Structure formats: C-alpha cells, structure tokens
Coordinates of C-alpha atoms in Angstrom, one line a residue:
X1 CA -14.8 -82.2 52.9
X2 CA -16.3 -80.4 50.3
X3 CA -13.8 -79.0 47.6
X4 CA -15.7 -75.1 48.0
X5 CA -15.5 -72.4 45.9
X6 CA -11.6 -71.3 46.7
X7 CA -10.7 -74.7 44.7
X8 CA -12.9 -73.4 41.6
X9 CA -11.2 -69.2 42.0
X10 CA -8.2 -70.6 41.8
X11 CA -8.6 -72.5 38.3
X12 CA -10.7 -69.3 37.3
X13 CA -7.8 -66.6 37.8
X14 CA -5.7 -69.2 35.7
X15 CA -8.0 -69.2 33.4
X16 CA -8.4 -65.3 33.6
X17 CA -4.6 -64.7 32.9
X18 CA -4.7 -66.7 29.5
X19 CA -7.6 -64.7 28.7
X20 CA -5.6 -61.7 29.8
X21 CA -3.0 -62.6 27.2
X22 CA -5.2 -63.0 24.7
X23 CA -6.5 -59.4 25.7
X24 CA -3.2 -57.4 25.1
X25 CA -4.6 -57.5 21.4
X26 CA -4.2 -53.6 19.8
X27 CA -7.7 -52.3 20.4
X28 CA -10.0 -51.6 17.2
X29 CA -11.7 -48.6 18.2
X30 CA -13.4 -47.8 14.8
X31 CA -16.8 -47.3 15.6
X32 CA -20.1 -49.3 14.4
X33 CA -22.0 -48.2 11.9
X34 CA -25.8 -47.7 13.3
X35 CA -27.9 -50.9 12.5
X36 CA -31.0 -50.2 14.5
X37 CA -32.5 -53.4 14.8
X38 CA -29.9 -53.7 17.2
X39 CA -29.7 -50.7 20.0
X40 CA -27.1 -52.0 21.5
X41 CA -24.3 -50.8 19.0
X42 CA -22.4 -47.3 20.5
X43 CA -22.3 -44.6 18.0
X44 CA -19.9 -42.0 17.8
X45 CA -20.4 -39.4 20.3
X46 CA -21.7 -36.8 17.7
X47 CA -23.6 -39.2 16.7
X48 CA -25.2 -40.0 19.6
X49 CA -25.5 -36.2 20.6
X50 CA -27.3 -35.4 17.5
X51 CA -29.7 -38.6 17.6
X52 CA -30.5 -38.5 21.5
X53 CA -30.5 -34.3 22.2
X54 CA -32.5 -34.9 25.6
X55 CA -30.3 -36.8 27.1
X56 CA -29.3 -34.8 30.3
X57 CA -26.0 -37.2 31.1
X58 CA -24.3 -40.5 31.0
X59 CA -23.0 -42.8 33.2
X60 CA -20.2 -44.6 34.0
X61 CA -21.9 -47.9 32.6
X62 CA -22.3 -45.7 29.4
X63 CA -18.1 -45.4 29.4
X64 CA -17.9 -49.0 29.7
X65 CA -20.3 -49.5 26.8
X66 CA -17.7 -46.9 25.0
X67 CA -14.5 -48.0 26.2
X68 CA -14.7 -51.7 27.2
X69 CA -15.5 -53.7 31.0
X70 CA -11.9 -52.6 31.9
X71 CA -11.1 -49.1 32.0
X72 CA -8.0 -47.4 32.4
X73 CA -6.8 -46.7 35.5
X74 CA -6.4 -43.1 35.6
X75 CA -9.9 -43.0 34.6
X76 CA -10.9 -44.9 37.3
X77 CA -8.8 -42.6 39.9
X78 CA -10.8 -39.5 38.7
X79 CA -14.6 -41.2 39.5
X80 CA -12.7 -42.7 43.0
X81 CA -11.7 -39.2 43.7
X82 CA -15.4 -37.6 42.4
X83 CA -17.6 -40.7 44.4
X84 CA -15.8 -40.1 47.5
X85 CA -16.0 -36.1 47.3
X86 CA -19.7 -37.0 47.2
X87 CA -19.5 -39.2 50.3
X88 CA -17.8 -37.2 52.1
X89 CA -20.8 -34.7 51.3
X90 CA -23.6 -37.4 52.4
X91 CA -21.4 -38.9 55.6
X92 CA -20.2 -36.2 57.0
X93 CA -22.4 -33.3 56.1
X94 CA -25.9 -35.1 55.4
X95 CA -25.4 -37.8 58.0
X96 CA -27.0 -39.8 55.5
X97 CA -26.2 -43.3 53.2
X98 CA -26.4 -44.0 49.5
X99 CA -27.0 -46.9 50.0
X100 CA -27.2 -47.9 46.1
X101 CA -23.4 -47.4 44.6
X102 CA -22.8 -49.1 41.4
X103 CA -21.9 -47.5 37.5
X104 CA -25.1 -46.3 36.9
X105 CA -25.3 -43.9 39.4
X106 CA -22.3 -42.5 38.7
X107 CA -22.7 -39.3 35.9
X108 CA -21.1 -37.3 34.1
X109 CA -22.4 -34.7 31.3
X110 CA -22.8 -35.7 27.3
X111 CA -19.7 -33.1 26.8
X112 CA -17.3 -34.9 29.3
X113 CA -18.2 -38.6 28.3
X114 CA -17.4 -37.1 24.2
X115 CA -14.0 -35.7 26.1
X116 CA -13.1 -39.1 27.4
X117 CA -13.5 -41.2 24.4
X118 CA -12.1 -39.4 22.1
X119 CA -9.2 -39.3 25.1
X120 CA -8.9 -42.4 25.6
X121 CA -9.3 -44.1 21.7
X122 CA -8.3 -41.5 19.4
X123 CA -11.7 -41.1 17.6
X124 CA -12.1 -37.9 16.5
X125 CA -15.3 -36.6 16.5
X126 CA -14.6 -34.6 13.2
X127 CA -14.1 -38.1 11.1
X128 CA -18.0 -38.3 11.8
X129 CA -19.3 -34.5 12.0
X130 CA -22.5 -34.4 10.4
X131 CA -24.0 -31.1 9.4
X132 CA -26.7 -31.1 12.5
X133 CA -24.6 -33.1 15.2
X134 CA -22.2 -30.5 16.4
X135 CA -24.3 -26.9 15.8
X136 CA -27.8 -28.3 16.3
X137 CA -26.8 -29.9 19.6
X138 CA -26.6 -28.1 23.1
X139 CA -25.8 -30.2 26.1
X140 CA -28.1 -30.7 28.5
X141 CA -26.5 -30.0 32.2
X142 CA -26.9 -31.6 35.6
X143 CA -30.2 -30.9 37.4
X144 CA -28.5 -30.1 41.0
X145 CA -31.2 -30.8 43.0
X146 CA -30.6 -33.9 42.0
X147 CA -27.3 -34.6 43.1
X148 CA -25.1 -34.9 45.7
X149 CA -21.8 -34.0 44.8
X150 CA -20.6 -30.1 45.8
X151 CA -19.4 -28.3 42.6
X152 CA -15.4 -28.0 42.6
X153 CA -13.3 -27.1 39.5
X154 CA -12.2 -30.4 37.5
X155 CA -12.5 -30.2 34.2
X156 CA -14.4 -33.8 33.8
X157 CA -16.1 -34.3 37.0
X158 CA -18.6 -37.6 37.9
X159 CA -21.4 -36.8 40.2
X160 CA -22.8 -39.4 42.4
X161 CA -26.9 -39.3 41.9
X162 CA -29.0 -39.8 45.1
X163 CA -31.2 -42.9 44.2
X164 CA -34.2 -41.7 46.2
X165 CA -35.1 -39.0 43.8
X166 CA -35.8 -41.4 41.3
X167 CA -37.4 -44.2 43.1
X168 CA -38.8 -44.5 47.0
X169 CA -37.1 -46.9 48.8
X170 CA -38.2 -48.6 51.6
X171 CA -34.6 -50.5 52.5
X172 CA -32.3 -47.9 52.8
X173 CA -29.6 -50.4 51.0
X174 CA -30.5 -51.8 47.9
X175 CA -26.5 -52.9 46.8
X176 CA -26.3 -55.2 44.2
X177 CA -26.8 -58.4 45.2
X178 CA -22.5 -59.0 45.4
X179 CA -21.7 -55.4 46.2
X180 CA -23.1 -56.4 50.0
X181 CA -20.6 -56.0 52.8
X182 CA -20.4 -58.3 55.2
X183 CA -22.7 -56.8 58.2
X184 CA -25.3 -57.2 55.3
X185 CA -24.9 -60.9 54.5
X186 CA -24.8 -62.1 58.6
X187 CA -27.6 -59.4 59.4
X188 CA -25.2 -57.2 61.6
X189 CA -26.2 -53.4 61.8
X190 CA -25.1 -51.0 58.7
X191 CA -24.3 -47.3 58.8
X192 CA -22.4 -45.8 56.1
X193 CA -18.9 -47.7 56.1
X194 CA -21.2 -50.2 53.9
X195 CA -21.2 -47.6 51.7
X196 CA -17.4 -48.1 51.4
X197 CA -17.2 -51.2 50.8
X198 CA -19.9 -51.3 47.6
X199 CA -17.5 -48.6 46.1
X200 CA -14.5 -50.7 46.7
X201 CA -16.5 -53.6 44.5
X202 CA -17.0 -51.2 42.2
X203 CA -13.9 -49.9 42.0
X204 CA -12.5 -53.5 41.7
X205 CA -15.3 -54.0 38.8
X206 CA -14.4 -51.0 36.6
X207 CA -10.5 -51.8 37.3
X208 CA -10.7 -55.2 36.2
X209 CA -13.8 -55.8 34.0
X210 CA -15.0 -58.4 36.3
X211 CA -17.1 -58.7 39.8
X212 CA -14.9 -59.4 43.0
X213 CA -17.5 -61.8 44.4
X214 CA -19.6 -64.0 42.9
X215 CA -22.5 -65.1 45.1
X216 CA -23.7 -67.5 42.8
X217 CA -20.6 -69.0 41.8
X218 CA -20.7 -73.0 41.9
X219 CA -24.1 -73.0 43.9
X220 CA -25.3 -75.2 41.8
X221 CA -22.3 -77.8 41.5
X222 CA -21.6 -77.8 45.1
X223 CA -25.1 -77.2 46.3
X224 CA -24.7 -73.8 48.0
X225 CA -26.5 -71.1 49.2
X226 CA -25.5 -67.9 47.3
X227 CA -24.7 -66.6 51.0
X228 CA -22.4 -69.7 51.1
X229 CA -20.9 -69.0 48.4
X230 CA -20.3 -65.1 49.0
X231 CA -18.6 -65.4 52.4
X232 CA -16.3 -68.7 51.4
X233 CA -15.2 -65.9 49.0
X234 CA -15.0 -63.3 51.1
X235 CA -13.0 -65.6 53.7
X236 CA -10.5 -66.5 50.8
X237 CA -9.6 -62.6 50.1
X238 CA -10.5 -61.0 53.0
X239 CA -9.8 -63.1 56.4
X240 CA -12.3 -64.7 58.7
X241 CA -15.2 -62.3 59.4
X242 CA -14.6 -61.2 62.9
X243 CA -16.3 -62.4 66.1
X244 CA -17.9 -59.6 67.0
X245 CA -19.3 -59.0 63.6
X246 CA -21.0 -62.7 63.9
X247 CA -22.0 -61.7 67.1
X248 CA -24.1 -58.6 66.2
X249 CA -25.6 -60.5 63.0
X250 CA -29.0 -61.7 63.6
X251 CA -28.4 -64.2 61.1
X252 CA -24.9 -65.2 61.9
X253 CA -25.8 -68.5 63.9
X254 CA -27.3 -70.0 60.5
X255 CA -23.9 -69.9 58.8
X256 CA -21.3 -69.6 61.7
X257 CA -20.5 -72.0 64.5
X258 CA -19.9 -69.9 67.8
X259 CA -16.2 -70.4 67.4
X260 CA -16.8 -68.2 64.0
X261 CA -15.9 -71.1 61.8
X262 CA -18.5 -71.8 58.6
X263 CA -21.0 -74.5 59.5
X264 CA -20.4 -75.4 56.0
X265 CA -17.5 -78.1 55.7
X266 CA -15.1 -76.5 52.8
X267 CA -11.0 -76.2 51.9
X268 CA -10.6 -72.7 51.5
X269 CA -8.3 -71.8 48.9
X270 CA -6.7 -67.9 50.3
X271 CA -5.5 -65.3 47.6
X272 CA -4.7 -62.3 48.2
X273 CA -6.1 -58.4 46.2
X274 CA -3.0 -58.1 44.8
X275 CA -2.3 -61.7 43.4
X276 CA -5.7 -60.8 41.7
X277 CA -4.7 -57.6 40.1
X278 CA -1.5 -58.8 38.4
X279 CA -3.4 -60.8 36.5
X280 CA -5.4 -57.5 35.1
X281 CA -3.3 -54.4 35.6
X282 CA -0.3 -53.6 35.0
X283 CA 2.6 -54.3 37.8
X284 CA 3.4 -50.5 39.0
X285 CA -0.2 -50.1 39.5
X286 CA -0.8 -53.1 42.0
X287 CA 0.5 -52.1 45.4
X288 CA -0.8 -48.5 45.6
X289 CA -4.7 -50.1 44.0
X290 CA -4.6 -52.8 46.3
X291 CA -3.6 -50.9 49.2
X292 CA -6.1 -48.4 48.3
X293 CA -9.1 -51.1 47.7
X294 CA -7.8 -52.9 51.2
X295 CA -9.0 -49.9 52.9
X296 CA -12.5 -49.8 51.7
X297 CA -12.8 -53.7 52.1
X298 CA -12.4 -54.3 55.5
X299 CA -14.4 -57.3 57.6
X300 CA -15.5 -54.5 60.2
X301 CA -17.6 -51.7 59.7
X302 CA -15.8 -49.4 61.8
X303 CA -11.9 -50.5 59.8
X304 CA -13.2 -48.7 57.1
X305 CA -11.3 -45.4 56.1
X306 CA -13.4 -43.0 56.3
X307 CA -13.9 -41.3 52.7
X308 CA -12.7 -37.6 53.8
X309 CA -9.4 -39.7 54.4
X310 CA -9.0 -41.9 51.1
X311 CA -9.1 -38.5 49.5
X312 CA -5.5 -37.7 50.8
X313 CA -4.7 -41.9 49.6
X314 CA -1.1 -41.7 47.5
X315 CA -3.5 -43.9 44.8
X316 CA -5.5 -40.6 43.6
X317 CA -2.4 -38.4 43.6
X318 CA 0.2 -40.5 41.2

C-alpha cells in the first residue's frame, strides 16, 4: 500500500495551523518605498495612479498583491456575488462558458481597488499625495465591449472579462491546471457547471491564501501522475467520483477500475471543507463558506447550483 497523498495533507494542514498562528501577527501595512530595480514592490495607490495613468483597471491578483494571499472575507463575498452576476449573464443569457476563471480575470476600476485598500489597511492616500497624483490623474473606465457583467448599482463592483477578446482559443477551457473539475481530469463531457467548480477553487484560493488541490503534490516522492495526485485529493475532500461520471470519461478506465475504485493502490486520508477552513478563517465564518463552496464543488456536473441560485445563498447576504 502506498502511503498517498491524504497521509502527506494531513501533516500539511498541521503544519498550516502553526503557520496560521504565527500569522495573527498585527499587519504592517506601511507601504514600500519605490526601488525600481525591483517592479515587484506595490506603491501607494496614488502612487501608482500617477506613475501608470493608462492603466484601464486591476484585478483581483492586483488586491492580493495589495492586501496579502488571504483576503478578508467580506471582500471575497462582494467578487462571489459580482462573478456569479456575470455567470448568470453568460449561462443563462449567452448560453455560453468562461471557461478561464481565476484572479486575473476578475476587474475592477483603479478608483475602486484605491477604495478597497485604503478600506481595508488604513492607508490614506493623503500621507502620500503628490502634487500630480490626485489632479493630473483621471481613471480610465471599463471598455464594455469587453465584458460580460450587466451594469447594476454597487458602489465597488468586479467584472468578470471574457478571455476570448484577448486571445483566440481553440479549447474552450483553459482552467488552471488545478482549478479542473472532475469531468475534465477523466475526460467526461463539460458544459458550464465546470465553470462552477473553477470559481469555487477560486473562491477557496482568495479565502485562504492557498490552492485546494495540488496536482503536483508528492508526484515526485510517491511517483505519481499529477492526475493521480489531483483525484486522490479530490477523493479525500470531496467523495468518490461517481459511476456515471467514470463512465462518460473517455479516460476514466486509465485511472478507475470498473468498480470506480483508483487503480492506484493508496490509504486515503478523508477531511472534510470545513475542517480545512478552521484552520484559516475565523469559526462563525466556517459553516455558511463551506456550505456555500460545497455547492459549487460537487463530483457531478449536473449537482452544481446553478449560479442564478447561489445568488440568493445566506453566505452573500450576512
């Protein structure tokens, strides 16, 4: 028997809660000076304004940059809320798929990112005004056309981008590689539920600071394929992936046994979402996240609540 993956998670959430400890540190939010030999330092967001005047929005990879891996969870209920308003928009309306989910295509205007860090660390822009930043600078706002979020009144709203305005895609998925649902990794059919499941790894990602799955975690120790690896995982959080899901995967039989046990010869080690998020959130949050994530990461396609749905979830309305 091969001690798999679950063995090694296990050790690695231990080892996450005493880096968790170490993380309830008070913050330093004053900001870097620029040194810029190195473009990876943040400036203050006038700063940044006055030095980068083109820049037509930001990201959500630009507020983790800003804020740190893990942001706050009310934060992370307003892009929920705004991704899925855009979903609903493509599913329902479009009949179409993102197909590409992840931080980066997630925006927001240069004024609301400024809104939300000074929010959410206290730095006021004024303690680094320059004489050109603030009266020289006029945001640049979104290009509609290319977007596909309808227009409703929040006062900071995140837009989901369509990815084929940017770049031609031939695969109309292109998840990161461990953003894939399940139907992806055993080759089953996709339609736009595997949308939901890449925003509930993202979700997870900008909640915690860290990836749900790992696909190349311990390949190399235990000699595993990365798909091994992934759906070992998977198994351990999630359940066994249904029958008829291996059945409808054209690549199923390479790591199923027609009983839909791995051919692979592993101890799984089972924890559950919400074991996971004690260790990164704090307790009241737990039940309604997890509860909220568990909808978007179901085994089958079809178990997926739809996004018009999760809009009414209690999770975006506490």
């Amino acid at each position: 028997m091969l001690s798999g993956p679950g063995k090694t998670l296990v050790h690695k959430l231990k080892s996450s809660l005493s880096a968790l400890i170490r993380g309830k540190q008070t913050p330093n939010y004053d900001w870097p000076q620029p040194i810029f030999s190195r473009p990876e330092e943040y400036l203050p967001c006038d700063v940044w304004d006055s030095q980068n005047p083109a820049e037509r929005y930001a990201s959500a990879g630009d507020l983790c940059a800003h804020l740190g891996d893990q942001l706050p969870v009310p934060l992370v209920k307003l892009i929920a809320r705004d991704v899925l308003q855009g979903l609903k928009y493509l599913h329902e309306i479009r009949g179409s798929t993102h197909g590409d989910i992840n931080p980066d295509c997630i925006l927001l205007s240069p004024r609301d990112m400024k809104s939300i860090i000074t929010q959410f660390t206290g730095d006021s822009l004024s303690h680094h005004s320059t004489s050109s930043s603030t009266t020289a600078f006029h945001p640049h706002y979104f290009d509609y056309d290319t977007l596909v979020s309808p227009g409703y009144g929040s006062p900071v709203v995140f837009r989901l981008c369509y990815p084929t305005v940017d770049r031609p895609r031939h695969d109309p998925f292109c998840d990161s590689y461990g953003m894939r649902p399940p139907e992806a990794i055993v080759g089953a059919p996709r339609s736009t539920s595997s949308d939901l499941w890449t925003l509930g790894c993202v979700l997870y990602e900008l909640l915690t600071g860290d990836s749900l799955f790992d696909p190349f975690f311990q390949t190399v120790e235990l000699g595993l394929a990365p798909e091994e690896s992934h759906l070992i995982q998977i198994i351990e959080m999630v359940g066994e992936l249904p029958l008829d899901l291996l059945e409808s995967g054209k690549y199923a039989k390479k790591w199923f046994n027609e009983d839909g046990t791995l051919r692979l010869e592993t101890t799984y080690y089972p924890v559950t979402l919400e074991e996971v998020l004690k260790m990164r959130l704090e307790e009241c949050d737990v039940p309604e996240t997890a509860d909220f994530l568990s909808s978007l990461l179901k085994l089958r396609p079809q178990d997926r609540t739809k996004a018009m749905d999760l809009l009414n979830h209690p999770w975006l309305k506490h």
